[in-house]
mmCIF file of C-alpha atoms in Angstrom:
data_model
loop_
_atom_site.group_PDB
_atom_site.id
_atom_site.type_symbol
_atom_site.label_atom_id
_atom_site.label_comp_id
_atom_site.label_asym_id
_atom_site.label_seq_id
_atom_site.Cartn_x
_atom_site.Cartn_y
_atom_site.Cartn_z
ATOM 1 C CA VAL W 1 0.000 0.000 0.000
ATOM 2 C CA GLU W 2 1.496 3.316 -1.052
ATOM 3 C CA PHE W 3 0.215 5.647 1.655
ATOM 4 C CA ASN W 4 1.810 8.765 0.192
ATOM 5 C CA LYS W 5 0.367 8.411 -3.289
ATOM 6 C CA ASN W 6 -0.300 11.808 -4.833
ATOM 7 C CA PRO W 7 -4.066 12.466 -4.908
ATOM 8 C CA LYS W 8 -3.677 13.982 -8.377
ATOM 9 C CA GLU W 9 -2.704 10.537 -9.673
ATOM 10 C CA MET W 10 -5.899 8.885 -8.420
ATOM 11 C CA LYS W 11 -8.759 8.044 -10.743
ATOM 12 C CA ILE W 12 -12.031 9.111 -9.123
ATOM 13 C CA VAL W 13 -15.134 7.058 -9.930
ATOM 14 C CA ASN W 14 -18.684 8.371 -9.409
ATOM 15 C CA GLU W 15 -17.554 11.798 -8.232
ATOM 16 C CA GLU W 16 -21.078 13.117 -8.684
ATOM 17 C CA ILE W 17 -22.207 11.072 -5.666
ATOM 18 C CA ILE W 18 -20.199 13.085 -3.162
ATOM 19 C CA LYS W 19 -20.900 16.359 -4.962
ATOM 20 C CA ASN W 20 -24.640 15.703 -4.820
ATOM 21 C CA ALA W 21 -24.408 14.828 -1.131
ATOM 22 C CA ILE W 22 -22.547 18.057 -0.394
ATOM 23 C CA ASN W 23 -25.098 20.068 -2.372
ATOM 24 C CA SER W 24 -27.918 18.496 -0.342
ATOM 25 C CA LYS W 25 -26.533 20.222 2.803
ATOM 26 C CA LYS W 26 -27.195 17.035 4.771
ATOM 27 C CA PRO W 27 -24.621 15.437 7.086
ATOM 28 C CA ILE W 28 -22.341 12.980 5.285
ATOM 29 C CA ILE W 29 -20.854 9.715 6.545
ATOM 30 C CA ILE W 30 -18.072 8.114 4.521
ATOM 31 C CA MET W 31 -18.319 4.357 5.154
ATOM 32 C CA SER W 32 -15.296 2.214 4.321
ATOM 33 C CA ALA W 33 -13.228 -0.809 5.334
ATOM 34 C CA HIS W 34 -9.618 -1.919 5.730
ATOM 35 C CA LEU W 35 -9.283 -2.517 2.016
ATOM 36 C CA GLY W 36 -6.702 -1.168 -0.398
ATOM 37 C CA ASN W 37 -5.239 2.254 0.344
ATOM 38 C CA TRP W 38 -7.907 3.317 2.825
ATOM 39 C CA GLU W 39 -5.705 5.984 4.412
ATOM 40 C CA ILE W 40 -5.624 8.155 1.304
ATOM 41 C CA ALA W 41 -9.407 8.498 0.852
ATOM 42 C CA PRO W 42 -9.905 11.080 3.655
ATOM 43 C CA ARG W 43 -6.956 13.101 2.324
ATOM 44 C CA ILE W 44 -8.493 13.337 -1.137
ATOM 45 C CA ILE W 45 -11.977 14.065 0.167
ATOM 46 C CA ALA W 46 -10.716 16.761 2.546
ATOM 47 C CA LYS W 47 -8.550 18.340 -0.161
ATOM 48 C CA LYS W 48 -11.045 18.252 -3.048
ATOM 49 C CA TYR W 49 -14.525 18.261 -1.537
ATOM 50 C CA ILE W 50 -15.250 18.767 2.181
ATOM 51 C CA PRO W 51 -13.398 18.863 5.533
ATOM 52 C CA MET W 52 -13.261 15.440 7.183
ATOM 53 C CA ALA W 53 -13.433 13.908 10.638
ATOM 54 C CA ALA W 54 -12.154 10.357 11.044
ATOM 55 C CA VAL W 55 -13.045 8.010 13.883
ATOM 56 C CA MET W 56 -10.184 5.797 15.004
ATOM 57 C CA ARG W 57 -8.838 3.884 17.960
ATOM 58 C CA GLU W 58 -6.143 5.744 19.847
ATOM 59 C CA ILE W 59 -2.776 4.087 19.277
ATOM 60 C CA GLU W 60 -0.658 3.729 22.396
ATOM 61 C CA ASN W 61 2.689 3.710 20.579
ATOM 62 C CA PRO W 62 3.700 7.376 19.989
ATOM 63 C CA GLN W 63 5.901 6.464 17.003
ATOM 64 C CA ILE W 64 2.981 4.845 15.223
ATOM 65 C CA ASN W 65 0.802 7.837 16.077
ATOM 66 C CA ARG W 66 3.389 10.147 14.511
ATOM 67 C CA PHE W 67 3.447 7.947 11.410
ATOM 68 C CA PHE W 68 -0.313 8.256 10.955
ATOM 69 C CA VAL W 69 -0.217 12.015 11.507
ATOM 70 C CA LYS W 70 2.349 12.195 8.696
ATOM 71 C CA VAL W 71 0.311 9.867 6.476
ATOM 72 C CA ARG W 72 -2.795 12.006 6.831
ATOM 73 C CA GLY W 73 -0.880 15.021 5.578
ATOM 74 C CA LYS W 74 -1.900 18.635 6.035
ATOM 75 C CA GLU W 75 -5.459 18.298 4.810
ATOM 76 C CA ASP W 76 -8.325 19.340 7.067
ATOM 77 C CA ILE W 77 -8.918 16.023 8.851
ATOM 78 C CA LYS W 78 -10.044 16.013 12.477
ATOM 79 C CA VAL W 79 -9.225 12.815 14.363
ATOM 80 C CA ILE W 80 -11.905 11.555 16.775
ATOM 81 C CA TYR W 81 -10.834 8.777 19.107
ATOM 82 C CA ARG W 82 -13.444 6.083 19.714
ATOM 83 C CA LYS W 83 -13.512 6.493 23.485
ATOM 84 C CA LYS W 84 -16.096 9.158 24.375
ATOM 85 C CA ALA W 85 -16.619 9.892 20.684
ATOM 86 C CA ALA W 86 -20.376 10.550 20.631
ATOM 87 C CA LYS W 87 -20.301 14.296 21.358
ATOM 88 C CA GLU W 88 -17.369 14.902 19.018
ATOM 89 C CA ILE W 89 -19.093 12.980 16.210
ATOM 90 C CA ILE W 90 -22.275 15.033 16.520
ATOM 91 C CA LYS W 91 -20.237 18.244 16.707
ATOM 92 C CA ALA W 92 -18.210 17.335 13.611
ATOM 93 C CA LEU W 93 -21.268 16.362 11.566
ATOM 94 C CA LEU W 94 -23.797 19.000 12.571
ATOM 95 C CA LYS W 95 -21.840 22.014 13.824
ATOM 96 C CA GLU W 96 -18.544 21.841 11.935
ATOM 97 C CA LYS W 97 -20.176 20.434 8.775
ATOM 98 C CA ARG W 98 -17.454 17.823 8.286
ATOM 99 C CA ALA W 99 -17.922 14.499 6.527
ATOM 100 C CA LEU W 100 -17.421 11.691 9.030
ATOM 101 C CA GLY W 101 -15.211 8.765 7.990
ATOM 102 C CA ILE W 102 -15.583 5.380 9.675
ATOM 103 C CA LEU W 103 -13.954 2.032 8.876
ATOM 104 C CA ILE W 104 -16.753 -0.267 9.969
ATOM 105 C CA ASP W 105 -15.489 -3.771 9.207
ATOM 106 C CA GLN W 106 -13.667 -4.638 12.435
ATOM 107 C CA TYR W 107 -15.021 -6.954 15.114
ATOM 108 C CA THR W 108 -17.127 -5.336 17.801
ATOM 109 C CA LYS W 109 -17.230 -6.354 21.461
ATOM 110 C CA ASN W 110 -20.720 -4.887 21.744
ATOM 111 C CA LYS W 111 -22.903 -7.841 22.707
ATOM 112 C CA ASN W 112 -25.959 -5.886 21.544
ATOM 113 C CA ALA W 113 -24.585 -5.544 18.014
ATOM 114 C CA PRO W 114 -26.712 -7.360 15.446
ATOM 115 C CA ILE W 115 -25.526 -10.689 14.093
ATOM 116 C CA ILE W 116 -25.671 -10.415 10.340
ATOM 117 C CA ASN W 117 -24.141 -12.127 7.339
ATOM 118 C CA PHE W 118 -20.667 -10.750 6.619
ATOM 119 C CA LEU W 119 -19.081 -13.608 4.663
ATOM 120 C CA LYS W 120 -20.581 -15.683 7.475
ATOM 121 C CA PRO W 121 -22.816 -14.808 10.452
ATOM 122 C CA THR W 122 -21.037 -12.456 12.846
ATOM 123 C CA ARG W 123 -21.593 -9.430 15.038
ATOM 124 C CA PHE W 124 -21.307 -6.220 13.029
ATOM 125 C CA ASN W 125 -20.851 -2.717 14.401
ATOM 126 C CA PRO W 126 -24.137 -0.764 14.025
ATOM 127 C CA ALA W 127 -22.527 2.628 14.730
ATOM 128 C CA ILE W 128 -23.001 4.055 11.233
ATOM 129 C CA SER W 129 -26.634 2.946 11.195
ATOM 130 C CA LYS W 130 -27.316 4.593 14.552
ATOM 131 C CA ILE W 131 -25.542 7.827 13.644
ATOM 132 C CA ALA W 132 -27.281 7.998 10.262
ATOM 133 C CA LYS W 133 -30.656 7.447 11.896
ATOM 134 C CA ALA W 134 -30.046 10.099 14.557
ATOM 135 C CA THR W 135 -28.604 12.775 12.246
ATOM 136 C CA LYS W 136 -30.425 11.971 8.979
ATOM 137 C CA ALA W 137 -26.998 11.688 7.349
ATOM 138 C CA ILE W 138 -26.268 10.440 3.856
ATOM 139 C CA VAL W 139 -24.001 7.370 3.947
ATOM 140 C CA ILE W 140 -21.566 7.026 1.048
ATOM 141 C CA PRO W 141 -19.660 3.725 0.715
ATOM 142 C CA THR W 142 -16.171 4.750 -0.401
ATOM 143 C CA PHE W 143 -13.163 2.631 -1.322
ATOM 144 C CA SER W 144 -9.619 3.306 -2.472
ATOM 145 C CA TYR W 145 -7.922 0.401 -4.230
ATOM 146 C CA LYS W 146 -5.548 -0.558 -7.007
ATOM 147 C CA LYS W 147 -6.701 -2.064 -10.291
ATOM 148 C CA ASP W 148 -4.542 -2.747 -13.342
ATOM 149 C CA ASN W 149 -1.721 -0.588 -11.931
ATOM 150 C CA GLU W 150 -4.127 2.313 -11.469
ATOM 151 C CA TYR W 151 -5.106 3.850 -8.134
ATOM 152 C CA ILE W 152 -8.829 4.380 -7.804
ATOM 153 C CA LEU W 153 -11.083 6.208 -5.360
ATOM 154 C CA GLU W 154 -14.639 5.006 -5.848
ATOM 155 C CA PHE W 155 -17.830 6.426 -4.374
ATOM 156 C CA LYS W 156 -20.705 3.974 -4.411
ATOM 157 C CA GLU W 157 -24.423 4.716 -4.363
ATOM 158 C CA ALA W 158 -25.346 6.802 -1.334
ATOM 159 C CA LYS W 159 -28.184 5.915 0.997
ATOM 160 C CA GLU W 160 -30.064 7.524 3.862
ATOM 161 C CA PHE W 161 -31.223 5.488 6.828
ATOM 162 C CA SER W 162 -34.290 3.376 6.162
ATOM 163 C CA GLY W 163 -35.754 0.165 7.528
ATOM 164 C CA SER W 164 -34.190 -1.150 10.719
ATOM 165 C CA ILE W 165 -30.752 -0.901 12.301
ATOM 166 C CA GLU W 166 -30.200 -4.542 11.293
ATOM 167 C CA SER W 167 -31.174 -4.087 7.642
ATOM 168 C CA PHE W 168 -29.189 -0.877 7.219
ATOM 169 C CA THR W 169 -26.148 -2.530 8.807
ATOM 170 C CA GLN W 170 -26.583 -5.540 6.511
ATOM 171 C CA TRP W 171 -26.513 -3.175 3.531
ATOM 172 C CA GLN W 172 -23.090 -1.898 4.665
ATOM 173 C CA ALA W 173 -21.757 -5.435 5.195
ATOM 174 C CA ASP W 174 -22.987 -6.494 1.744
ATOM 175 C CA ILE W 175 -21.098 -3.665 0.027
ATOM 176 C CA ILE W 176 -17.878 -4.427 1.909
ATOM 177 C CA LYS W 177 -18.277 -8.144 1.125
ATOM 178 C CA GLU W 178 -18.668 -7.333 -2.574
ATOM 179 C CA MET W 179 -15.429 -5.329 -2.526
ATOM 180 C CA ILE W 180 -13.555 -8.052 -0.639
ATOM 181 C CA GLU W 181 -14.658 -10.622 -3.216
ATOM 182 C CA LYS W 182 -13.497 -8.360 -6.069
ATOM 183 C CA TYR W 183 -10.137 -7.524 -4.474
ATOM 184 C CA PRO W 184 -9.374 -10.227 -1.875
ATOM 185 C CA SER W 185 -5.620 -9.594 -1.872
ATOM 186 C CA GLN W 186 -6.252 -5.979 -0.839
ATOM 187 C CA TYR W 187 -8.287 -6.783 2.283
ATOM 188 C CA TYR W 188 -6.438 -6.582 5.589
ATOM 189 C CA TRP W 189 -7.363 -8.855 8.522
ATOM 190 C CA PHE W 190 -5.625 -7.346 11.532
ATOM 191 C CA HIS W 191 -7.349 -9.568 14.065
ATOM 192 C CA ASN W 192 -9.712 -12.513 14.449
ATOM 193 C CA ARG W 193 -12.748 -10.867 12.820
ATOM 194 C CA TRP W 194 -15.002 -13.909 13.069
ATOM 195 C CA LYS W 195 -14.593 -14.830 16.744
ATOM 196 C CA GLU W 196 -17.987 -16.501 16.954
#
């Protein structure tokens, strides 16, 4: 993964999706996964379209933290650590008018998380579904990957919350599953995702 790839060299697919979402004036959630060059997507979005906020786990190792600060560059990206994130998320989305980026594919310890089909039945984090329901945000599945020696940033069809938490979460899992099946060598399993 080439973290420092120049955004100008990226091919952008379905750019109208994010432009339409911005024009709607509604909150925006960028939903993604640990696939391909996921670190560059917020940089491009913040530089070309809208300031970003990214939810992440705080890393205890200061050297690794410094690495990720460097990777994220000088673009307008606010980091929100997962612990006590609720107020900062709402502030970023509604007050600061930032797009909120969340990698949603990791295992969740939340025993109340719905069990859905993500390659096989497993608990899946419903955070995006709950935030989208509460804020009436537009959720845009977004992936950065490499295909035929070309770096691509792709926006997929956006969706507002509808149905139930379970069905909206299943929609997210289905899109990530589709991308994993297309580009299996670019999916990163950092931990035992399917503990059940």
